[in-house]
Coordinates of N, CA and C in Angstrom, one line a residue:
X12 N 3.4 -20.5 -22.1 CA 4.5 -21.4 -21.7 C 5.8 -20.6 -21.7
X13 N 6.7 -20.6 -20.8 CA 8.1 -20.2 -20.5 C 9.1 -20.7 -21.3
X14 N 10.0 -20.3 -22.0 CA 11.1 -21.1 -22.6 C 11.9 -21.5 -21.6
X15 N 12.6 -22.7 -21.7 CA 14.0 -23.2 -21.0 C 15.0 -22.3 -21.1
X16 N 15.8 -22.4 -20.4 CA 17.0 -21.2 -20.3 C 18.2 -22.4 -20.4
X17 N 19.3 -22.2 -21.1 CA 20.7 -22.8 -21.0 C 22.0 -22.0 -20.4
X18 N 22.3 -22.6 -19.7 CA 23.4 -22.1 -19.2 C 24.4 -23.0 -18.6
X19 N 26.1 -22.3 -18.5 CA 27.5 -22.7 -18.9 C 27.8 -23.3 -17.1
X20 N 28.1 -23.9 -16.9 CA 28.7 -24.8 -15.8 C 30.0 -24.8 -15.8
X21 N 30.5 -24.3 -14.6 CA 31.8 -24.0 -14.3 C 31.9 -24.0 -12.9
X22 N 33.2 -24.9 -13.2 CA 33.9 -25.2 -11.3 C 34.5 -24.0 -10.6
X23 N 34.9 -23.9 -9.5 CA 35.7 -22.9 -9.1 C 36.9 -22.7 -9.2
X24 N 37.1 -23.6 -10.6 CA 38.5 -23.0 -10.9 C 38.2 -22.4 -12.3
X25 N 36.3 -22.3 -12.4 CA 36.4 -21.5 -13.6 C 36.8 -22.2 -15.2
X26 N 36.7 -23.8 -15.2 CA 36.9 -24.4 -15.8 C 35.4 -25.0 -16.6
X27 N 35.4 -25.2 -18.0 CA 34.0 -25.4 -18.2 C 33.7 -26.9 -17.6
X28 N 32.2 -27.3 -17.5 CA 31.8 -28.5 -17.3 C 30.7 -28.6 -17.7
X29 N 30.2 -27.9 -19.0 CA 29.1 -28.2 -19.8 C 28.0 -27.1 -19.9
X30 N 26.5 -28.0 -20.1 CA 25.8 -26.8 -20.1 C 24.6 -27.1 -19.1
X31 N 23.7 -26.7 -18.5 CA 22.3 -27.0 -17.9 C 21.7 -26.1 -18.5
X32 N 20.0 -27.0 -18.6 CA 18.9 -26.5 -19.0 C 18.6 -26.4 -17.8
X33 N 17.7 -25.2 -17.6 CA 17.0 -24.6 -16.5 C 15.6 -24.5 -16.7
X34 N 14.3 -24.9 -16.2 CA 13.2 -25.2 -16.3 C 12.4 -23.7 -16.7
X35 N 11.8 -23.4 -17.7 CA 11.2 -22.1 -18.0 C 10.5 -21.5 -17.2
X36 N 9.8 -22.5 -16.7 CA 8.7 -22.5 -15.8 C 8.8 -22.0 -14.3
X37 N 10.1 -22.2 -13.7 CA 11.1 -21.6 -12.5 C 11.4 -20.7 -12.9
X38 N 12.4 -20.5 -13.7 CA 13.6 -19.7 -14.3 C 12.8 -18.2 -15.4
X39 N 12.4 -18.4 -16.0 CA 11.8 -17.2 -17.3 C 10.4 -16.6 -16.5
X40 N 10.2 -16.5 -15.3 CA 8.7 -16.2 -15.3 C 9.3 -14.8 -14.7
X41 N 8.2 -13.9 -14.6 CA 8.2 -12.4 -14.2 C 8.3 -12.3 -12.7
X42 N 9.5 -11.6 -12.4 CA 10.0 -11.3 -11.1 C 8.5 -10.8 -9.9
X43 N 7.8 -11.4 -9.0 CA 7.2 -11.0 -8.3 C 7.8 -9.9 -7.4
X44 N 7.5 -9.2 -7.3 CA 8.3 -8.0 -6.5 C 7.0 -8.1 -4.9
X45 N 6.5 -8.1 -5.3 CA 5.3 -7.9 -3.4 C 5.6 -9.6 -2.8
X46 N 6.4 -10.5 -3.2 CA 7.0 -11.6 -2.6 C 8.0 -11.5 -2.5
X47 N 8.9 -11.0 -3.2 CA 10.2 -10.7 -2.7 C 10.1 -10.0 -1.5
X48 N 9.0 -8.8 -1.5 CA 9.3 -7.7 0.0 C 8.7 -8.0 0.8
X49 N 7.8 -9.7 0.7 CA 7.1 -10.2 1.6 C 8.1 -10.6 2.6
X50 N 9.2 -11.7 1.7 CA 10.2 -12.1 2.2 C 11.0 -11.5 2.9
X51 N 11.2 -10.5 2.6 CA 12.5 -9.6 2.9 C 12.5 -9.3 4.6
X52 N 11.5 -9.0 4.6 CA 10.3 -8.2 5.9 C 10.1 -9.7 6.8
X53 N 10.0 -10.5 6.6 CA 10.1 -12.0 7.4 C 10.7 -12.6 8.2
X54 N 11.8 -12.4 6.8 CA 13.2 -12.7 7.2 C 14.0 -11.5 8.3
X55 N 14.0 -10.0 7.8 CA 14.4 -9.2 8.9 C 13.4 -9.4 10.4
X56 N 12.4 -9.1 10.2 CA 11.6 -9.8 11.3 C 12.0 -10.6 12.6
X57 N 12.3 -12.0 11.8 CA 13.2 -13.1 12.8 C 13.9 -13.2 12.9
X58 N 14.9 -12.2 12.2 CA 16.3 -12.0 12.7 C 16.2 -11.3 14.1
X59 N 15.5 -10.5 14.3 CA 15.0 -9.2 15.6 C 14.8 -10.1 16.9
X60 N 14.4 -11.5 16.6 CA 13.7 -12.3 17.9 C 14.8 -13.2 18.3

């Protein structure tokens, strides 16, 4: 199991507005790299058409 992540909330004036918990399960897992360059290559792709 993934730990939860916390993090600081802030407007765009940079003012605080608390904290959010971020799901571990999204947030803490190990960066896929051959899905990222899946994407990457997709996306340039259909940009071209």
């Amino acid at each position: 199991k993934y730990e939860d992540l916390v993090t600081r909330v802030t407007n765009f004036h940079n003012e605080d507005k608390g904290l959010m918990v971020l799901a571990g399960d999204v947030f803490d897992v190990p960066i896929r790299k051959d899905i990222i360059h899946r994407v990457v290559r997709w996306q340039l792709a259909k940009r071209q058409q």
